[in-house]
Amino acid sequence: MNKKTNSIRGMNDYFSEDLDIWNKLEKIFKQVLNSYAYEEIRLPILEKTEIFQRAIGNVTDIIEKEMYSFNDKKGNSLTLRPEGTVGCVRAIIQNNLLYKKKLKFWYLGPMFRYERPQKGRHRQFYQLGAEVFGVSSIDIDLEVILLTNRLWKILGINLNMILEINSIGSQIDRIKYQKELVLFLEKHKSFLDKESKQRLYSHPFRILDSKNLDIQHILTKAPLLNNYINTKSLNQFNNLCYMINLYGIKYKYNPNLIRGLDYYNDTVFEWKTDQIGAQNTICAGGRYNSLIQELGGVKTSAIGFAIGIERLILLIKSLNIFSIKTEKINIYIIFIGEENKVHAMHLSEEIRDIYPELKIFVNFSNLSLSKKIKHAVESLSRIAILIGTNEIKKKCYLIKELETKKEFYLFKSELMLKINNIFKK
Ligand code: ATP
Ligand code: MG
């Protein structure tokens, strides 16, 4: 046998086991986003590399090591998008959408990051992202949290999700805080890992984001960003927490939540679960009031979030939600003898004309009759229709009810009525 070629590590094929859940999710996403007046936006998967470098910040996991960048035939550096916010902001600036007062967008699609593949972490993964432009008050922060909470409720996973929230204030606040943080970390330098030591002076905030448990332990005693945040931001944040509470949403204040990207300010949040192992953040988001100006637009407030679809599917599977076994096939048609194939084909087309929603499978292989029936049973079909020369002569079909094992003959008009009775909703 010739050598087979596999897919790229961390880039998965998806089959109906996941896609059935995926499609239901998409339907719910669209319905909820529509009810908050978001509009879909579809963006390119490739963007110029420079835009991510400008927007995301040089000392981030994404820019330092995760981007899939390459030169095109003209030598331009292009990058497979690692996230959706940057492309979305580029698009609204380029298409003047801010002036047209188009404010709320969502998108769904693949993102690419060169990471170590593991459960819930892939190199090609899918995000549902949403972005809102032009609203500076925290009302929209609240609405975004209510929207995500509504999604979890409709999906039936709200009891397994916890909201972590923080305010990272303004850039000036963070500069003040950074000095204190570095002083503290210098005192505990011997406990820092190689990566954190490298970042100590270049970008100490990244250390707050460290997944190293020893470092997280040291950080419990670190000065808190919260104590350095300007009064306006702090008041807004307290107000937001108060409102979240009023709406009955449980949240955890996490002072070390800073998010991996440079463009955030004030509110940052993550929805986590304890059901799917180490990669436990399902949804993450925050405010980014300076990004639009940074990328050449007029100063505009913005907030957004992204949901990792694979992690959400892992959670839904682990909780056994949506587990009702769907029939892979509804009606299984078997012809006996090559000369009867045309009748099988004909019948299948007629059924599809009348019942377009049914899944009808005609077995064209030359397997034995018993193997075909076995396959029909395995595919959970409700009925098999057998067409042999005898049946054609008598102008009828042999029907097998696969669950009850009953067998009977029906004329075509009777068969159509039977199908209606079996599959009517
Ligand atoms: P993490 O800390 O897990 O690396 P992140 O902060 O890099 O996450 P974001 O950039 O905020 O992630 O992306 C939003 C969401 O997209 C994450 O919460 C997660 O659900 C999903 N996500 C991010 N990276 C991956 C990946 N490599 N594979 C699968 N899902 C991912
Ligand atoms: Mg990451």
Coordinates of C-alpha atoms in Angstrom, one line a residue, residues 12-23 313 317:
N12 CA -8.8 18.3 12.9
D13 CA -11.4 16.7 10.7
Y14 CA -14.9 16.9 12.2
F15 CA -17.7 14.4 11.7
S16 CA -21.4 14.2 12.4
E17 CA -20.8 13.2 16.0
D18 CA -19.5 16.8 16.6
L19 CA -21.2 18.5 13.7
D20 CA -24.7 17.6 14.9
I21 CA -24.0 19.5 18.1
W22 CA -22.1 22.2 16.2
N23 CA -25.1 22.9 14.0
I313 CA -18.6 21.0 22.4
K317 CA -20.6 16.2 25.4

